[in-house]
GROMACS .gro file of C-alpha atoms in nm:
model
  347
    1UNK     CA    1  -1.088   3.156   1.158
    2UNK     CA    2  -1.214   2.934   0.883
    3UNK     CA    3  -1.128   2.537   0.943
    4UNK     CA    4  -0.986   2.510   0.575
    5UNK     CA    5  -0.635   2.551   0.429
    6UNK     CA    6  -0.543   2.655   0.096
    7UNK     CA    7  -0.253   2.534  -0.043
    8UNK     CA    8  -0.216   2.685  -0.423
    9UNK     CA    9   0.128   2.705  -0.644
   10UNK     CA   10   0.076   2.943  -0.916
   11UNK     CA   11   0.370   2.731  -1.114
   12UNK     CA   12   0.210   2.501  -1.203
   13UNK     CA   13  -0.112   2.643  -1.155
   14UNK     CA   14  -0.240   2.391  -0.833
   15UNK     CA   15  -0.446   2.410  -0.557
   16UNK     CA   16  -0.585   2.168  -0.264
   17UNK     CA   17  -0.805   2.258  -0.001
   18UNK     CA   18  -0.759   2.067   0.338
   19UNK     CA   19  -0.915   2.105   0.709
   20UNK     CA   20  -0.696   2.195   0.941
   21UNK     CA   21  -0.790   1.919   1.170
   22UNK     CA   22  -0.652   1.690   0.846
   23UNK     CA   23  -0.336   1.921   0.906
   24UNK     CA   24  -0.283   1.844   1.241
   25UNK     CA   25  -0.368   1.471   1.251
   26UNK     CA   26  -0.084   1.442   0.988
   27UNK     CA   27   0.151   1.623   1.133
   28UNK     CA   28   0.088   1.405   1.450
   29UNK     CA   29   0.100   1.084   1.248
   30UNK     CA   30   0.432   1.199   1.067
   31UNK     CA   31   0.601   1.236   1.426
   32UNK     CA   32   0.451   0.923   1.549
   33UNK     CA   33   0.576   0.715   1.248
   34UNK     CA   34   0.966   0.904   1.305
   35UNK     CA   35   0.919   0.819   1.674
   36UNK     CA   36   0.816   0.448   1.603
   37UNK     CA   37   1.084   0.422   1.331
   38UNK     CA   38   1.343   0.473   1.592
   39UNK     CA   39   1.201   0.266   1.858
   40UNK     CA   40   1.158  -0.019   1.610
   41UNK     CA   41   1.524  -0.028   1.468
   42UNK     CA   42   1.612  -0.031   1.875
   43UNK     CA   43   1.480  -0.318   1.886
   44UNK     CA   44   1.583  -0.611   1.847
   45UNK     CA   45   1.855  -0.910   1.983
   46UNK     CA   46   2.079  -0.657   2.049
   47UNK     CA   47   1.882  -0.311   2.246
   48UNK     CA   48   2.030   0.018   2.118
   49UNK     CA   49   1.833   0.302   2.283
   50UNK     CA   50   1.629   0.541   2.100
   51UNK     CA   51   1.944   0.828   2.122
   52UNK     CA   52   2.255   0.609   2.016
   53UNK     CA   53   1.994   0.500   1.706
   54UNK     CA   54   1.933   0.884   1.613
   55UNK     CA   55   2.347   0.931   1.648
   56UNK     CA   56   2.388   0.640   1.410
   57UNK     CA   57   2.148   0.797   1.135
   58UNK     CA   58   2.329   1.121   1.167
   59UNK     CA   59   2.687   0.945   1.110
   60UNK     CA   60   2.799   0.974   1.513
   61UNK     CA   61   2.773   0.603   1.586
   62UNK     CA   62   2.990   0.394   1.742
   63UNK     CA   63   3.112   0.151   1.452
   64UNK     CA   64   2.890  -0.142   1.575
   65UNK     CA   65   2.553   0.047   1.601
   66UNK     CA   66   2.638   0.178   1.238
   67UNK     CA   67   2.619  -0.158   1.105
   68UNK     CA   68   2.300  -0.290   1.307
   69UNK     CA   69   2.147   0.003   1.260
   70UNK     CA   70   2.207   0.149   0.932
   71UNK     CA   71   2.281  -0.184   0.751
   72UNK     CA   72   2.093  -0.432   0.840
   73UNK     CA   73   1.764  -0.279   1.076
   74UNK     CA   74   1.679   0.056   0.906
   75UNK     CA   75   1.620  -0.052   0.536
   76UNK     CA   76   1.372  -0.275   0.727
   77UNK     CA   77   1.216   0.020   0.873
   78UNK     CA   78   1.172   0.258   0.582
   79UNK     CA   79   1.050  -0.013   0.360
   80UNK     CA   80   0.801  -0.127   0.603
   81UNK     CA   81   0.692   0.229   0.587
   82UNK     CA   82   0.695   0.273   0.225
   83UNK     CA   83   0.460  -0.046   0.134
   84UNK     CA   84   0.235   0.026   0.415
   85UNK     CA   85   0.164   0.401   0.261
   86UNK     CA   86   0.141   0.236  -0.096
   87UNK     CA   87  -0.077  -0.034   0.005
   88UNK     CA   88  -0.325   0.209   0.243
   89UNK     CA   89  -0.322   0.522  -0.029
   90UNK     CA   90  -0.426   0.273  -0.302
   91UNK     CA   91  -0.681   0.119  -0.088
   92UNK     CA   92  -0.859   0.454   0.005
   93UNK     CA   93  -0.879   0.528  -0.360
   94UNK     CA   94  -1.052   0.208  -0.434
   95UNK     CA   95  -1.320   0.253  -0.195
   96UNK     CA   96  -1.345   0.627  -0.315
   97UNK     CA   97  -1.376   0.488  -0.647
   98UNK     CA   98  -1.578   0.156  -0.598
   99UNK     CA   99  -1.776   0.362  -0.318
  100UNK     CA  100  -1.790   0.041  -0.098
  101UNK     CA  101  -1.627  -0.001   0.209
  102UNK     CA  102  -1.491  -0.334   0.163
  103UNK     CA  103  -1.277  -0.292  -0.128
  104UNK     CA  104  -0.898  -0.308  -0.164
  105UNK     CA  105  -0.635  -0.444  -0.333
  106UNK     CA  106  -0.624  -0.712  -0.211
  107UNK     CA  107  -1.020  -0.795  -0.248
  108UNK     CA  108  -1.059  -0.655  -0.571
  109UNK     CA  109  -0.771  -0.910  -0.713
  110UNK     CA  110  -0.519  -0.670  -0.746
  111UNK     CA  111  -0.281  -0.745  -0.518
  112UNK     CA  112  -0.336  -1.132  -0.677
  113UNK     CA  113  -0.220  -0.980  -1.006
  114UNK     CA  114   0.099  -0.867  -0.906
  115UNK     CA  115   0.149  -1.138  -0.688
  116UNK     CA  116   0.171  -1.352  -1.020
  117UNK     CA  117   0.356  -1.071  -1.240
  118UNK     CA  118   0.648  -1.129  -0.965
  119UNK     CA  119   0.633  -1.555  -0.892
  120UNK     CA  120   0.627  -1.535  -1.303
  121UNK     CA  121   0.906  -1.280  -1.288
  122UNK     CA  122   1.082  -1.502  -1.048
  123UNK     CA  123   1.038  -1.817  -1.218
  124UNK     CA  124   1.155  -1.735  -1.598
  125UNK     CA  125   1.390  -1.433  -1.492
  126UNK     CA  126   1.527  -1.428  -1.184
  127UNK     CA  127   1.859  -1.571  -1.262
  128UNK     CA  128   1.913  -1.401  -1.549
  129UNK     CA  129   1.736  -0.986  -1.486
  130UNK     CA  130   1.810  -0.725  -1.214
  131UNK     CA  131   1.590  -0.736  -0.921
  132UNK     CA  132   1.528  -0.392  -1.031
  133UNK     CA  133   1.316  -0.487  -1.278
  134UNK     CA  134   1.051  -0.684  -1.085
  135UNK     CA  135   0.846  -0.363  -0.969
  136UNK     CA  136   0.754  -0.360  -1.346
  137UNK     CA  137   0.673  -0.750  -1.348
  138UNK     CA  138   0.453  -0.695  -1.052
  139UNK     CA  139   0.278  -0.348  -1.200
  140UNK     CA  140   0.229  -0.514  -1.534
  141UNK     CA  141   0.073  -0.864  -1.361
  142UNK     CA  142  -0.194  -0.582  -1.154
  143UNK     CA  143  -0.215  -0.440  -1.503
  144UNK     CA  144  -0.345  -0.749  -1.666
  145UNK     CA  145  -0.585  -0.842  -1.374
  146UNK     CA  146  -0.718  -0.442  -1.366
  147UNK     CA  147  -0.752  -0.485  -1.726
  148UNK     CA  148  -0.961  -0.757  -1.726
  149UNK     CA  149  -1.180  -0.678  -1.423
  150UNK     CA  150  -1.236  -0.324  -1.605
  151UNK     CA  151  -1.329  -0.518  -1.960
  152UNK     CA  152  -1.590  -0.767  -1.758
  153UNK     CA  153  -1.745  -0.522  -1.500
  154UNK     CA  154  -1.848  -0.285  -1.842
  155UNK     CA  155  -2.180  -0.193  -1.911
  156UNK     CA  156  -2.250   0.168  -2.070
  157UNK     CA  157  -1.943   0.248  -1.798
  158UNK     CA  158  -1.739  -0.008  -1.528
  159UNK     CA  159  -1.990  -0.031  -1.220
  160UNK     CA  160  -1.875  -0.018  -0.873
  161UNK     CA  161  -2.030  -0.327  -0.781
  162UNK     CA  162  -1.977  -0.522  -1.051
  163UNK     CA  163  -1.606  -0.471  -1.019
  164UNK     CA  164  -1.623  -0.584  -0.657
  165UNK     CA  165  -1.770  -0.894  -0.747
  166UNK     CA  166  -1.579  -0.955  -1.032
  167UNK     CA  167  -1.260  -0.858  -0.876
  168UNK     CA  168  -1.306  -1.111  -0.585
  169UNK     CA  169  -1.358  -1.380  -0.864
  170UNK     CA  170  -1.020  -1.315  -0.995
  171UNK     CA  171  -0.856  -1.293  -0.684
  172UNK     CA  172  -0.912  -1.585  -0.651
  173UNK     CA  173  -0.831  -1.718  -0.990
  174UNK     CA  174  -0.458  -1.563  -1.025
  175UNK     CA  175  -0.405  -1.672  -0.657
  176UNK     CA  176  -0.474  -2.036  -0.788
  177UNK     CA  177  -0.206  -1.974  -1.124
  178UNK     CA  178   0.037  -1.860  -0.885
  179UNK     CA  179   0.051  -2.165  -0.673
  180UNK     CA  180   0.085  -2.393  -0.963
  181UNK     CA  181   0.406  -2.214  -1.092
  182UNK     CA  182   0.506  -2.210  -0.718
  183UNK     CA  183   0.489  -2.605  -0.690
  184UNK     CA  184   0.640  -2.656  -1.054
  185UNK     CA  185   0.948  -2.433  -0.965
  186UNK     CA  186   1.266  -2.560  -0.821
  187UNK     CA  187   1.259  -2.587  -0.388
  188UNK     CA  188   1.488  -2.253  -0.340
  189UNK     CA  189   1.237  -2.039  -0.604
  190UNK     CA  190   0.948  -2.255  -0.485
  191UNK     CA  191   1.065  -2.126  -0.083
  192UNK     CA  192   1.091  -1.735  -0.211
  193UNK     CA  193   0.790  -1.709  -0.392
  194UNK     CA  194   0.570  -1.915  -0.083
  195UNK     CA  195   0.784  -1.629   0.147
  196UNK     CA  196   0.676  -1.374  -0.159
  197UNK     CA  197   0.324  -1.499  -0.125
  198UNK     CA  198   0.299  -1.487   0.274
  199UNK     CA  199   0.446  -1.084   0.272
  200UNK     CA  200   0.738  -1.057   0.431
  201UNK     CA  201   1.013  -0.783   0.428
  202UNK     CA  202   1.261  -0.973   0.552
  203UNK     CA  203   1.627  -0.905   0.449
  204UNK     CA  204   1.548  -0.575   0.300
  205UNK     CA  205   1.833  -0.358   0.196
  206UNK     CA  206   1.861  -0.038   0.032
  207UNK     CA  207   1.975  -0.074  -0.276
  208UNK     CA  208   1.764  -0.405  -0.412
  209UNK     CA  209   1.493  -0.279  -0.169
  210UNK     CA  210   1.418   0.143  -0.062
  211UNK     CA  211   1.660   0.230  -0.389
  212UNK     CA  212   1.382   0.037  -0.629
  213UNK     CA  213   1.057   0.137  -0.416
  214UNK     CA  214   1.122   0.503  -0.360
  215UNK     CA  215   1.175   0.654  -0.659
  216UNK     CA  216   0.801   0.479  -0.772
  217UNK     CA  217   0.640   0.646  -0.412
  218UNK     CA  218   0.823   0.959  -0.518
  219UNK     CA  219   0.622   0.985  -0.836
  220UNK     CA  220   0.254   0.796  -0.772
  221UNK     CA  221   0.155   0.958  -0.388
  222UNK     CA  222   0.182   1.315  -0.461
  223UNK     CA  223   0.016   1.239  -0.820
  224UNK     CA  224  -0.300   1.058  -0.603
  225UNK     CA  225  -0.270   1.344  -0.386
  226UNK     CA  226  -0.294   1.589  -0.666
  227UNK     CA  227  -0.647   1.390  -0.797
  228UNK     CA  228  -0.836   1.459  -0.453
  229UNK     CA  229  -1.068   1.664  -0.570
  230UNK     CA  230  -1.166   1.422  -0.881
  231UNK     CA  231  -1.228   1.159  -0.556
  232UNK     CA  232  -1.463   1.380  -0.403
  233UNK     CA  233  -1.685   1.428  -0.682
  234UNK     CA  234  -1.652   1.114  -0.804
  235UNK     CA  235  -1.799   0.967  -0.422
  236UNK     CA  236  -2.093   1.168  -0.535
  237UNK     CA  237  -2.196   0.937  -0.780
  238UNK     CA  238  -2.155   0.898  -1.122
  239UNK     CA  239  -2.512   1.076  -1.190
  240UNK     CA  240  -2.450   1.392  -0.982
  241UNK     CA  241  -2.079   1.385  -1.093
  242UNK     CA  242  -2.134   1.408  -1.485
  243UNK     CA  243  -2.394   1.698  -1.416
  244UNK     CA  244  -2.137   1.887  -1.182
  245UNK     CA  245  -1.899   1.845  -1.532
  246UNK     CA  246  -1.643   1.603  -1.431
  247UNK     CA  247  -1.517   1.357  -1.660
  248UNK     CA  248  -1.666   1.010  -1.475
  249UNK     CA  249  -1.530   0.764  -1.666
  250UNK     CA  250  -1.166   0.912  -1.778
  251UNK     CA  251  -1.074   0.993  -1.424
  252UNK     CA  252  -1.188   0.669  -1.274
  253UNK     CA  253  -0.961   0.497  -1.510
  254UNK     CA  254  -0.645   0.775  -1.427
  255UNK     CA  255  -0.727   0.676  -1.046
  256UNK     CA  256  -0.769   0.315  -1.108
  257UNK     CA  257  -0.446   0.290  -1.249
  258UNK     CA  258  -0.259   0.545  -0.994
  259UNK     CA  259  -0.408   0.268  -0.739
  260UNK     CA  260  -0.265  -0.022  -0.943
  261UNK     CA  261   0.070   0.120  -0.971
  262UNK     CA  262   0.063   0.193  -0.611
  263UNK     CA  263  -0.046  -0.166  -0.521
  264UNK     CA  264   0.199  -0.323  -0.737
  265UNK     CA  265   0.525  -0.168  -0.677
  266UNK     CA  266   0.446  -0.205  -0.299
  267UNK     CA  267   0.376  -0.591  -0.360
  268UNK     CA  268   0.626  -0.652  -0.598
  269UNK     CA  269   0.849  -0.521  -0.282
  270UNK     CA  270   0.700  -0.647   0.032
  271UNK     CA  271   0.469  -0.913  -0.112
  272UNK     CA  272   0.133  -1.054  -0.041
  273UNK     CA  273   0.075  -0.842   0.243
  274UNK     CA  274  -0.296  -0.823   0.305
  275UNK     CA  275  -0.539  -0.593   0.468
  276UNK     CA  276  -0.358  -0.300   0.518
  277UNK     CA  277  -0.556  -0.111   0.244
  278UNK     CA  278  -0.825  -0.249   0.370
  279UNK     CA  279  -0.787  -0.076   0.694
  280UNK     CA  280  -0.623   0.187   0.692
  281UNK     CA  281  -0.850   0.392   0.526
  282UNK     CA  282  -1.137   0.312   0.777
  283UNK     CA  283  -0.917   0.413   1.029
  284UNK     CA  284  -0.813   0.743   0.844
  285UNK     CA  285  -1.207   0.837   0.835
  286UNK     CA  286  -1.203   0.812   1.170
  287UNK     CA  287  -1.020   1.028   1.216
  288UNK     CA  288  -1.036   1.315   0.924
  289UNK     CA  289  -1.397   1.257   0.766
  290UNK     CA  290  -1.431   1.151   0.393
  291UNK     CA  291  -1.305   1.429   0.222
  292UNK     CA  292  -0.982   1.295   0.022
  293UNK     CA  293  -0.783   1.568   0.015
  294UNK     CA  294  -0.688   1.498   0.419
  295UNK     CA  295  -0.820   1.115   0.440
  296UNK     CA  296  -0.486   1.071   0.146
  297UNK     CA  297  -0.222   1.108   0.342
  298UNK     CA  298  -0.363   1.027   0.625
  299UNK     CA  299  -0.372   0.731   0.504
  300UNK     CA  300  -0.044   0.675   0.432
  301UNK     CA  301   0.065   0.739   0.770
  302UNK     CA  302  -0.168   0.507   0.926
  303UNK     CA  303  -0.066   0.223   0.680
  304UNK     CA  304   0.327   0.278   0.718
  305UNK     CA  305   0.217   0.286   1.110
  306UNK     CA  306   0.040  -0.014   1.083
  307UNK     CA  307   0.320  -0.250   0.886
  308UNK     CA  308   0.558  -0.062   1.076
  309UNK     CA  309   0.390  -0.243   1.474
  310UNK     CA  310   0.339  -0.561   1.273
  311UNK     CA  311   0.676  -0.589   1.127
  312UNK     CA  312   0.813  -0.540   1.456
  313UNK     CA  313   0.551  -0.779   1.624
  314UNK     CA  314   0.663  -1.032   1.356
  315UNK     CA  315   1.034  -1.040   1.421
  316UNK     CA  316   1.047  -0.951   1.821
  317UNK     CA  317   0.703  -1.191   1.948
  318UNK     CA  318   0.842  -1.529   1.834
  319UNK     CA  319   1.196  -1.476   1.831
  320UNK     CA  320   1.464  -1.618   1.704
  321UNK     CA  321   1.229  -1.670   1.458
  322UNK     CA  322   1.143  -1.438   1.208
  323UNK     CA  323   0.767  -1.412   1.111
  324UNK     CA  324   0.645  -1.268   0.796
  325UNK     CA  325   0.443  -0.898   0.853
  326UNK     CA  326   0.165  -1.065   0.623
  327UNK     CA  327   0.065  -1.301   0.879
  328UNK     CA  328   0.000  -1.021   1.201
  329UNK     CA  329  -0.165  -0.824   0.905
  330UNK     CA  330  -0.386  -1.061   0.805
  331UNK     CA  331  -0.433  -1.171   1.224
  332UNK     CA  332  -0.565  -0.785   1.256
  333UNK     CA  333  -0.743  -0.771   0.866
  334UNK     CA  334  -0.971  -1.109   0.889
  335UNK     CA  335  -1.143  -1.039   1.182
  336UNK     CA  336  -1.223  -0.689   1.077
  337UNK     CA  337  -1.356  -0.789   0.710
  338UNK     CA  338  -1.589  -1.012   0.885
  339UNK     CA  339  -1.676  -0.732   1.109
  340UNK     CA  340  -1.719  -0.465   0.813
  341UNK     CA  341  -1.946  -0.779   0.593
  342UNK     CA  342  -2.125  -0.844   0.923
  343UNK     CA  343  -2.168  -0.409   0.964
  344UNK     CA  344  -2.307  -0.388   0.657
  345UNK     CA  345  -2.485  -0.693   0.562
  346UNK     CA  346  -2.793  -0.509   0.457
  347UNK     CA  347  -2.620  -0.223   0.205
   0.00000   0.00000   0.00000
């Protein structure tokens, strides 16, 4: 029996190949991430076991569960879960694309960029536009900082490492503009955007929160799903991928800005929250191998897994107080960057 599944839709005409170990390890991800999504909205100052949870969801709750649960813990939950896939898919198609294993939004300044599209969005705006609009503040800020990093890192073509260097430049730089609006704003916008800036999902609900996020997730995963293939060859090399016949340049720059989108509506929701796309992905290879078409969504699992523990970590460890995620995150993320600089110090 051969190891590979083909999954093709003759309307429109589509097809993508994955292992069936990829198959598996997703399907076994998906259930762990329903389990843990249970467990976790359980949890809390008031226990509700795993069962009475599931009866709430499916409208058979007692009256007080209904509002813990479905009002105040699960939007929580799923958005946890939805930045965590954003974030990790968007990393594992930067390090497909930059072909080094250290990059991701956050690194590469992209994360930076949105993290000033929203404090700017916050600061001239926010008393006066829907919240609705600031995934489009935060995608335009990652925008600006993608645009720029693509414009400098170009020579005959944008080169891997020049963007990597480059990006961690303006990372920087953005990161700097953002804390001087943050000081020259009034205290309460000053406190939200320092909150903003640490990642936290605190206080998420579904309409300002999963009603915003979703229908951007809905659109930009199975669209970086769909480019796979264009991954793979593009991991070749840009040499061997122009004489295979792809078009190098035009799909790193349809990638680049699937990634950005991802990366921004996920921080213009959740924030700052570092490291996950960092990773996630490493994890994912692990697991699945290289090839994209499995080491996607296996990906997003492992991120929405990931935010999921630390979100939990970040409100149950030091309670009653409420930690941002973006602070166990980057606890995990630092010491593993140093580890993956220190791994490959000589590449």
């Amino acid at each position: 029996m051969s190891k590979y599944k083909t999954v093709r839709l003759s309307s429109p005409k589509l097809s993508y190949l994955l292992e069936r170990r990829a198959l598996w390890t997703t399907l076994i991800l998906f259930l762990l991430c329903a389990a843990g999504a249970i467990v976790s909205t359980g949890i809390g100052s008031q226990f509700i076991s795993p069962l009475d949870v599931v009866k709430s969801i499916i409208g058979k709750g007692s009256a007080m569960h209904d509002v813990i649960v479905l009002k105040l813990r699960l939007p929580r939950i799923v958005i946890a879960m939805l930045v965590g896939a954003a974030l990790a898919s968007a990393g594992a198609v930067l390090q497909g694309l930059i072909r080094n294993p250290l990059a991701s939004p956050d690194v590469t300044g992209i994360t930076e960029g949105a993290s000033l599209g929203t404090v700017l969005f916050l600061f001239f705006l926010g008393d006066r536009v829907s919240v609705h609009w600031m995934p489009i503040a935060a995608i335009l800020g990652a925008y600006a900082v993608t645009f720029i990093l693509y414009i400098l890192s170009w020579k005959n073509g944008a080169s891997p490492l020049r963007m990597v260097l480059i990006g961690t430049g303006l990372s920087a730089a953005f990161k700097s503009v953002s804390y001087m609006f943050i000081i020259s704003s009034p205290y309460f916008l000053a406190n939200r955007a320092m909150t903003f800036m640490t990642g936290s999902i605190y206080g998420s609900s579904w309409v300002k929160d999963v009603y915003t996020l979703l229908p951007w997730l809905i659109v930009l995963l199975p669209a970086t799903w769909l480019m796979a293939r264009h991954m793979n060859v593009q991991a070749l090399g840009d040499e061997v991928a122009g004489s295979a016949g792809a078009h190098v340049q035009k799909h790193r720059f349809i990638l680049l800005l699937l990634s950005v989108s991802l990366a921004g509506a996920a921080v213009a929701i959740g924030g700052a929250i570092a490291f996950i796309g960092l990773i996630a992905p490493h994890m994912a290879r692990k697991l699945v191998g290289s090839s994209f078409g499995g080491l996607l969504p296996v990906s997003a699992l492992i991120g929405a897994l990931l935010l999921l523990v630390s979100d939990l970590a970040a409100r149950t460890v030091f309670a009653p107080l409420d930690i941002p995620a973006g602070v166990f995150t980057a606890a995990i993320g630092a010491p593993f960057f140093l580890f993956m600089l220190y791994r490959h110090r000589n590449q």
